[in-house]
Short mmCIF file of C-alpha atoms and ligand atoms in Angstrom, two decimals:
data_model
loop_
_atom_site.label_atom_id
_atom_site.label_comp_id
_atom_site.label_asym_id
_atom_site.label_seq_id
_atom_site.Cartn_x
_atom_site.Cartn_y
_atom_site.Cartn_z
CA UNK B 1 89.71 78.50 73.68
CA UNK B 2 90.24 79.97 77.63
CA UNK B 3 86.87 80.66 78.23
CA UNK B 4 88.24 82.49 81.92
CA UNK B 5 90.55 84.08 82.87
CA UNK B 6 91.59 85.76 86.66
CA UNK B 7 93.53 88.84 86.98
CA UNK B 8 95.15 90.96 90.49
CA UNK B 9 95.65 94.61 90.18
CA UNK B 10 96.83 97.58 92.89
CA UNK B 11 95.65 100.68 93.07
CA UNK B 12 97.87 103.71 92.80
CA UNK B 13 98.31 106.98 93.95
CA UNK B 14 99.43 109.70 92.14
CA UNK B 15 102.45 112.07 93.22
CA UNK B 16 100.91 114.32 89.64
CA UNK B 17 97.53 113.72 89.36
CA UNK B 18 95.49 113.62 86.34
CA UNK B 19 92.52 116.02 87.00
CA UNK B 20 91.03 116.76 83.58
CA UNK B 21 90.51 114.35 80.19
CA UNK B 22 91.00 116.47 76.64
CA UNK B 23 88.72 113.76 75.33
CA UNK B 24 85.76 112.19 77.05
CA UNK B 25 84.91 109.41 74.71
CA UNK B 26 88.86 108.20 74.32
CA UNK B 27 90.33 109.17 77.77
CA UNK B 28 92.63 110.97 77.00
CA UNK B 29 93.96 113.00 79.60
CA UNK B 30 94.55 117.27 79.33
CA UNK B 31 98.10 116.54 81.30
CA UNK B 32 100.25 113.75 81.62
CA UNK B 33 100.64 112.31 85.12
CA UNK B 34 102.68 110.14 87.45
CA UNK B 35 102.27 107.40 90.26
CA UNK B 36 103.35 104.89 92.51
CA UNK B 37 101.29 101.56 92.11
CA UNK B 38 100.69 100.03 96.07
CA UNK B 39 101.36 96.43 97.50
CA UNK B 40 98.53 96.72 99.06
CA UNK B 41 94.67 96.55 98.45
CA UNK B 42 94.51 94.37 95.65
CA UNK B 43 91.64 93.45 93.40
CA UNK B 44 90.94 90.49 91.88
CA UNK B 45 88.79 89.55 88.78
CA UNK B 46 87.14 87.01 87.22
CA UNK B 47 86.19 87.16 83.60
CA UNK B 48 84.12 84.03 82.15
CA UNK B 49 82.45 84.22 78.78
CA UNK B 50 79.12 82.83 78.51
CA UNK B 51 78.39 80.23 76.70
CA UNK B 52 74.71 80.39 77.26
CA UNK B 53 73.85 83.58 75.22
CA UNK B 54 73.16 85.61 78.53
CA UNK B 55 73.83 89.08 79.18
CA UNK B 56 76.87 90.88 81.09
CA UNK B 57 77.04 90.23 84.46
CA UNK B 58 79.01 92.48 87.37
CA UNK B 59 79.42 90.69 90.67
CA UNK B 60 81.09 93.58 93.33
CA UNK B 61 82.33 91.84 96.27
CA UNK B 62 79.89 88.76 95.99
CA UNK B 63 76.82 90.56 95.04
CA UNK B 64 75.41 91.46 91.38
CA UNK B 65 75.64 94.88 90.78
CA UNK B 66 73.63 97.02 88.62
CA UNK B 67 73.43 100.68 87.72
CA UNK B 68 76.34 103.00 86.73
CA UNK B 69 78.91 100.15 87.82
CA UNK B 70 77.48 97.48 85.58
CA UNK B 71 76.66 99.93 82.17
CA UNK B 72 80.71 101.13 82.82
CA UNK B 73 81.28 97.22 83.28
CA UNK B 74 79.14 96.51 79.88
CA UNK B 75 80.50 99.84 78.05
CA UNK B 76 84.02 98.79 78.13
CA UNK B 77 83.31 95.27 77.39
CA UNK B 78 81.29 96.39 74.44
CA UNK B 79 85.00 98.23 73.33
CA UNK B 80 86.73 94.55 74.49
CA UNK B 81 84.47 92.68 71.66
CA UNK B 82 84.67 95.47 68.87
CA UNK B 83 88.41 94.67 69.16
CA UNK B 84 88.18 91.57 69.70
CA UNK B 85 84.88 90.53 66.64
CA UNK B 86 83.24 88.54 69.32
CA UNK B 87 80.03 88.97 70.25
CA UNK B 88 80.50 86.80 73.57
CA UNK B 89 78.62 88.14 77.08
CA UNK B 90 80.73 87.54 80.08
CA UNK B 91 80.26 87.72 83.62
CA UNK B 92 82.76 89.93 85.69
CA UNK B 93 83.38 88.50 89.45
CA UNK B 94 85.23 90.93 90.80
CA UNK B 95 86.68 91.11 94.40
CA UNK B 96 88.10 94.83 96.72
CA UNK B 97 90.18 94.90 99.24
CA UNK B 98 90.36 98.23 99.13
CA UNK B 99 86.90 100.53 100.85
CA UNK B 100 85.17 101.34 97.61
CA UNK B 101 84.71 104.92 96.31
CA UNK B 102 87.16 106.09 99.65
CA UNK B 103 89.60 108.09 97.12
CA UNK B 104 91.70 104.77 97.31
CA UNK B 105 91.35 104.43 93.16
CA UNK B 106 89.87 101.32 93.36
CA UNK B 107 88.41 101.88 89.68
CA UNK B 108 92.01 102.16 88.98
CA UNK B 109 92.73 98.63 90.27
CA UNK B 110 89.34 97.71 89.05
CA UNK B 111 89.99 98.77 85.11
CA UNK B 112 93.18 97.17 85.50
CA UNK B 113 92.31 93.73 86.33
CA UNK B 114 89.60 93.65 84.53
CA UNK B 115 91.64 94.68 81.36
CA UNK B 116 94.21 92.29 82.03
CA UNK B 117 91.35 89.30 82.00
CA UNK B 118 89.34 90.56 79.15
CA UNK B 119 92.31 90.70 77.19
CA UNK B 120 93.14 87.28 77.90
CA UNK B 121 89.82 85.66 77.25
CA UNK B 122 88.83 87.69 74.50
CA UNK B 123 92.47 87.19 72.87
CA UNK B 124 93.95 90.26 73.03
CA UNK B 125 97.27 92.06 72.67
CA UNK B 126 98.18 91.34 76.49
CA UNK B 127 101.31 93.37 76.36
CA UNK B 128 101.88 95.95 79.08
CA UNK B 129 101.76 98.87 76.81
CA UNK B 130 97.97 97.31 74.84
CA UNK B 131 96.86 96.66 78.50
CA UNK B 132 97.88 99.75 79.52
CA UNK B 133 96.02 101.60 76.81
CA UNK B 134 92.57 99.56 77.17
CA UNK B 135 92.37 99.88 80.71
CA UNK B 136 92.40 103.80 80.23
CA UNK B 137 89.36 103.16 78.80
CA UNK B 138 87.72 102.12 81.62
CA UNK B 139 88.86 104.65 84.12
CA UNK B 140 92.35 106.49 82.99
CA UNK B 141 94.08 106.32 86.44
CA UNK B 142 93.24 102.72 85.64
CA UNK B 143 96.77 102.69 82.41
CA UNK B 144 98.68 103.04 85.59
CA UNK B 145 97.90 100.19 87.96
CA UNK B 146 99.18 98.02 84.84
CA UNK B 147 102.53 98.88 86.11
CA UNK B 148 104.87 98.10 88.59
CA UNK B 149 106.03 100.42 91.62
CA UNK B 150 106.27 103.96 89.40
CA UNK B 151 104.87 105.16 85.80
CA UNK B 152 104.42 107.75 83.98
CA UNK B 153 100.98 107.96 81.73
CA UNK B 154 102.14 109.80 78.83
CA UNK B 155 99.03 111.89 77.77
CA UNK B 156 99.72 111.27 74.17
CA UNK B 157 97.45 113.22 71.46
CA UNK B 158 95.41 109.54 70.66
CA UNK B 159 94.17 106.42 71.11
CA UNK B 160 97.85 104.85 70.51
CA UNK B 161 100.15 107.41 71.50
CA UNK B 162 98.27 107.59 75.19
CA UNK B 163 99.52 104.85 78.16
CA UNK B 164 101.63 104.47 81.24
CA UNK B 165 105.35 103.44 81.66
CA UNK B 166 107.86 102.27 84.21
CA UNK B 167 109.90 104.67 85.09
CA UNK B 168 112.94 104.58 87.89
CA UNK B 169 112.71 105.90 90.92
CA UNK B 170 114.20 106.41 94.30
CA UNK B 171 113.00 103.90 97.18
CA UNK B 172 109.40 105.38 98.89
CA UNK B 173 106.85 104.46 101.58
CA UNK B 174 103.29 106.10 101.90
CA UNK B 175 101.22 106.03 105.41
CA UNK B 176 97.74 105.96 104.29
CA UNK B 177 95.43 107.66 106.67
CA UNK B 178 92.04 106.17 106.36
CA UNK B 179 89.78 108.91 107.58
CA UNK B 180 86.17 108.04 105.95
CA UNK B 181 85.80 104.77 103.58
CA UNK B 182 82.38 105.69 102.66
CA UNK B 183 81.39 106.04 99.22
CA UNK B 184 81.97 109.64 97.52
CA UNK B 185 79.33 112.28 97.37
CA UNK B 186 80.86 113.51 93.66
CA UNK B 187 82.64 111.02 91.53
CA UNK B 188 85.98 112.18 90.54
CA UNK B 189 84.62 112.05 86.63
CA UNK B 190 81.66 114.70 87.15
CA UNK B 191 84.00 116.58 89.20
CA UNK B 192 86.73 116.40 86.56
CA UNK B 193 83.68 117.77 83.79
CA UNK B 194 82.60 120.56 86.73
CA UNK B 195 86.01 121.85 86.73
CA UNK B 196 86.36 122.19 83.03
CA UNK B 197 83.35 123.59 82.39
CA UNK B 198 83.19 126.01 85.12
CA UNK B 199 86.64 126.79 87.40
CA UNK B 200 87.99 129.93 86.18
CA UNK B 201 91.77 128.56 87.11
CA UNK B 202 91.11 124.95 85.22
CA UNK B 203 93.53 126.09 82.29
CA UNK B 204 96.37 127.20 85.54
CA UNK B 205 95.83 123.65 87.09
CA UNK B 206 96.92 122.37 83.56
CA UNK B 207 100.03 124.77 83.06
CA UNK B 208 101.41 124.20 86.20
CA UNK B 209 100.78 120.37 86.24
CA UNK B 210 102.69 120.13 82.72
CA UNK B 211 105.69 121.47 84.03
CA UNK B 212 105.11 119.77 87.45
CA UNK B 213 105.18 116.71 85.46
CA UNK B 214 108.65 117.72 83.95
CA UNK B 215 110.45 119.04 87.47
CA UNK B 216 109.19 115.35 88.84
CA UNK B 217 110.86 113.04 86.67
CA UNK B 218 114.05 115.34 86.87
CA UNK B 219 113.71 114.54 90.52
CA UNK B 220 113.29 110.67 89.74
CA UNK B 221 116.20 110.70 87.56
CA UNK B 222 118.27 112.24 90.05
CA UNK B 223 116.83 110.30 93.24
CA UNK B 224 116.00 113.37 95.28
CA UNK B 225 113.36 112.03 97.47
CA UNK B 226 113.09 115.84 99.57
CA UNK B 227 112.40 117.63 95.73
CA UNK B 228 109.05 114.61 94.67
CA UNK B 229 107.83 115.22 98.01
CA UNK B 230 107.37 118.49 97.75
CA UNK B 231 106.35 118.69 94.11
CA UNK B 232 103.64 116.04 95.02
CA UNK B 233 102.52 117.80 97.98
CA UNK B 234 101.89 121.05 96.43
CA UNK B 235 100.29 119.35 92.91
CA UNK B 236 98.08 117.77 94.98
CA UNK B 237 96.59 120.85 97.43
CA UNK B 238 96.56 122.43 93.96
CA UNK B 239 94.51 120.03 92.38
CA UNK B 240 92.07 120.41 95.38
CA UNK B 241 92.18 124.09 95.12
CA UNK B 242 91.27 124.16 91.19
CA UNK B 243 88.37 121.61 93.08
CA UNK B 244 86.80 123.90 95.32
CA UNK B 245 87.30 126.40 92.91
CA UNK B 246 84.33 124.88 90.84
CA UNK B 247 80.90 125.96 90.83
CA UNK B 248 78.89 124.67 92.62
CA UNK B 249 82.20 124.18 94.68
CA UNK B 250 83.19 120.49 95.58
CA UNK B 251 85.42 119.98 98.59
CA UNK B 252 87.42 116.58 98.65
CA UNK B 253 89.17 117.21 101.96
CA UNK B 254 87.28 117.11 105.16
CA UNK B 255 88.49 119.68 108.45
CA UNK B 256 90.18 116.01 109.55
CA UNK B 257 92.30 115.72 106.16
CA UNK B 258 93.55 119.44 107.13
CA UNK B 259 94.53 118.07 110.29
CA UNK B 260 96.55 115.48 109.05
CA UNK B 261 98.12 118.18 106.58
CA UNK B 262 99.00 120.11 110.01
CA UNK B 263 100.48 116.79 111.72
CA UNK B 264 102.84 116.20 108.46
CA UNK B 265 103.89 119.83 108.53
CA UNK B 266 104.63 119.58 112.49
CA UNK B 267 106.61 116.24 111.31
CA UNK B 268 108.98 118.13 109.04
CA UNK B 269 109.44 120.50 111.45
CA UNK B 270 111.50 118.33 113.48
CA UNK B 271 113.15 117.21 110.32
CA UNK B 272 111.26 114.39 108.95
CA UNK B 273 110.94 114.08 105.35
CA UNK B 274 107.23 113.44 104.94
CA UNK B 275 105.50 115.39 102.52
CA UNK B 276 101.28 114.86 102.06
CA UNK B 277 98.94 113.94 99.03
CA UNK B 278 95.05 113.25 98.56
CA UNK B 279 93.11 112.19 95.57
CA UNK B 280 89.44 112.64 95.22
CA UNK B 281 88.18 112.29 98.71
CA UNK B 282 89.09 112.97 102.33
CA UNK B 283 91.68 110.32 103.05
CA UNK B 284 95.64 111.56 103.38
CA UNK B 285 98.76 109.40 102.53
CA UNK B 286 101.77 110.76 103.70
CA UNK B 287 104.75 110.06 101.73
CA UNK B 288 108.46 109.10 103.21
CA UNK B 289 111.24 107.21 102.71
CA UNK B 290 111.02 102.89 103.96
CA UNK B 291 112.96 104.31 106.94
CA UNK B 292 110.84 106.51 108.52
CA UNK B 293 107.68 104.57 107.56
CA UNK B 294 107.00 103.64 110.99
CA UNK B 295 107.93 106.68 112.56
CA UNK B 296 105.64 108.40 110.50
CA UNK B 297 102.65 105.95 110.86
CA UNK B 298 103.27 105.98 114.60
CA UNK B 299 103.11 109.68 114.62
CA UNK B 300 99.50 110.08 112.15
CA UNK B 301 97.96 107.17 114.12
CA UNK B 302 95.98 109.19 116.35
CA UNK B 303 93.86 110.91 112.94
CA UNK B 304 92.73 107.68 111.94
CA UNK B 305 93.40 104.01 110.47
CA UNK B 306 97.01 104.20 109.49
CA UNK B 307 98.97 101.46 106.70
CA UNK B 308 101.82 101.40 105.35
CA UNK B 309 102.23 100.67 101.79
CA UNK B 310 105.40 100.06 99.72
CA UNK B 311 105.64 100.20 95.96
CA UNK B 312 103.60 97.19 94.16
CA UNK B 313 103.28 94.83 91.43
CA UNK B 314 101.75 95.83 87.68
CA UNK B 315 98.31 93.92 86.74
CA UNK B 316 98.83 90.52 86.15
CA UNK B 317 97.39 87.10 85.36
CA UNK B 318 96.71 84.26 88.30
CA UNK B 319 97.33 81.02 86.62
CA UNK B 320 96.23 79.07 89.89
CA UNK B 321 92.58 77.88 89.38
CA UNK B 322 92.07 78.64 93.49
CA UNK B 323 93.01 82.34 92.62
CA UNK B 324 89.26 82.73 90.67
CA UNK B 325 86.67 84.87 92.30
CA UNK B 326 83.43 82.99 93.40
CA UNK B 327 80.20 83.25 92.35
CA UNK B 328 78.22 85.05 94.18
CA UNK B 329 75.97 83.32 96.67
CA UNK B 330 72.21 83.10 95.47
CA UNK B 331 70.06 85.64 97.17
CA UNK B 332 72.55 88.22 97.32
CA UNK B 333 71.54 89.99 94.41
CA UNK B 334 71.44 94.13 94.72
CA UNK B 335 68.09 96.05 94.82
C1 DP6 C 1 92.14 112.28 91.92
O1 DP6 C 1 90.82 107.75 86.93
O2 DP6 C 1 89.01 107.74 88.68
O3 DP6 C 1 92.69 109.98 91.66
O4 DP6 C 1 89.20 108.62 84.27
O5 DP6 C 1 87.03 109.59 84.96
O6 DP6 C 1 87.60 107.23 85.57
P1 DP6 C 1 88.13 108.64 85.29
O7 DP6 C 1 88.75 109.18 86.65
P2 DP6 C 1 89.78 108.51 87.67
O8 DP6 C 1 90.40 109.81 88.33
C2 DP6 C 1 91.46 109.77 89.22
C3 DP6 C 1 91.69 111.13 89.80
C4 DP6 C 1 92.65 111.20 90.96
C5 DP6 C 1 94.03 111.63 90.49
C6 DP6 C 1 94.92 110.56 89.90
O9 DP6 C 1 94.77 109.36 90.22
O10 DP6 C 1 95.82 110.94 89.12
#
């Protein structure tokens, strides 16, 4: 029996978001949605069952975590070993390189790795489609960092029917303007709950997403970078308006983000196709085509931190021994 396992997932960023779950307790989302998984900001995790009878353990970064990270950590390894009939503990090493909590989904990459090693050392299905479906479970942006450069998470009507896909695409780029990598004041899942229970245009922001959903894999299909630019551009300041629209109001985008939003516009003024997105916090990516990448980044590089980031890899396992996280250092445990 593998008793570990080490697994390297992207995050991704959504050109439909998913803003809303139908159901809480199997994450199951009120629209489908649509991303691009990144090259860039990988995470990496270690899962080793315990052979000592001792509990969970979450290591963030080198240090053991606690709180809300470790019960979500515990909670979806409890689902792992109901699947699996094991009763086995592990300890989780997991390692960012990606500013946690920034709006750069790094629960995304986080539920995917960690999916992709649980399955392995707990011996399950480790198909793309299984993965897919269990890492949903831990965060649901998380089904889609199990694939490759573009999917589709289908919203499906259960358990089963409810995972990501390839799908084809035309070529893109995406300049992501770091702007604040400090932890977020809401978490996108209370805001998600505050705008169900309480914006008065929640069941709008699910319409229109539904048939945004449809017009953008037309525009796949067909290759028409200028047509998923703009559909992801206005989904997105959509998806912050049905934000701010809660009560009390939560506001994702800082008078900075705007700015960036102004410099993208000013960009397509003189005829550059860039079009802008944000997820749950401050930080902007601009999306292009590979060619005008750099102009792009050149141009948004006086708001803030700028990268470039090109579509990425699906979760996956690392055979190489070297590729496992270390433990984390004694004394560096979190108070
Ligand atoms: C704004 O997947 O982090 O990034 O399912 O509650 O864990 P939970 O939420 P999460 O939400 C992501 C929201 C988003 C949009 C998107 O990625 O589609």
């Amino acid at each position: 029996m593998t008793i570990e396992a080490t697994a390297r997932a992207h995050p991704n960023m959504a050109l439909v978001k998913y803003w809303g779950k139908r159901d809480e307790q199997l994450m199951l989302p009120s629209t489908g949605s649509l991303s691009m998984t990144l090259d860039e900001f990988p995470t990496t995790t270690t899962v080793r069952l315990r052979t000592d009878g001792g509990p969970d353990v979450l290591e963030l970064n080198g240090v053991v975590a606690g709180g809300d990270a470790a019960a979500r950590v515990t909670r979806f390894l409890d689902l792992v070993r109901e699947r699996a009939g094991s009763e086995a503990r592990a300890i989780v090493r997991s390692r960012n390189e990606v500013p946690t909590g920034a709006g750069l989904a790094s629960s995304a990459s986080g539920f995917a790795a960690l999916a992709t090693a649980a399955s392995a050392v707990y011996e399950l299905p480790q198909d793309t489609t299984s993965r897919s479906r269990l890492a949903r479970r831990g965060s649901g942006s998380a089904c889609r960092s199990i694939i490759d450069r573009m999917a589709v998470w289908h919203a499906g009507t259960d358990d089963e029917s409810s995972y990501a896909e390839r799908i084809d695409a035309p070529e893109l780029a995406m300049v992501v303007v770091v702007l604040d990598s400090g932890r977020k004041k809401v978490s996108s899942r209370e805001a998600m709950r505050l705008t169900a229970a309480t914006s008065p245009f929640a069941a709008a922001w699910r319409e229109s997403t539904a048939r945004t959903l449809e017009d953008m894999l037309a525009a796949c299909r067909e290759g028409d970078v200028t047509r998923i630019g703009e559909l992801a551009e206005v989904n997105a300041l959509r998806m912050h308006a049905v934000i701010q629209s809660t009560s009390p109001s939560v506001r994702y985008l800082s008078g900075r983000s705007l700015d960036v939003f102004d410099g993208i516009e000013s960009l397509r003024a003189d005829g550059i196709g860039v079009w802008g997105t944000a997820d749950a916090g401050p930080n902007v990516v601009a999306i292009t085509r590979p060619a005008d990448a750099a102009a792009v980044a050149e141009a948004l590089t006086s708001h803030g931190e700028v990268r470039v980031v090109r579509p990425g890899p699906g979760a996956r396992l690392l055979e190489d021994p070297a590729d496992a996280v270390p433990a984390a250092t004694a004394g560096s445990e979190a108070r």
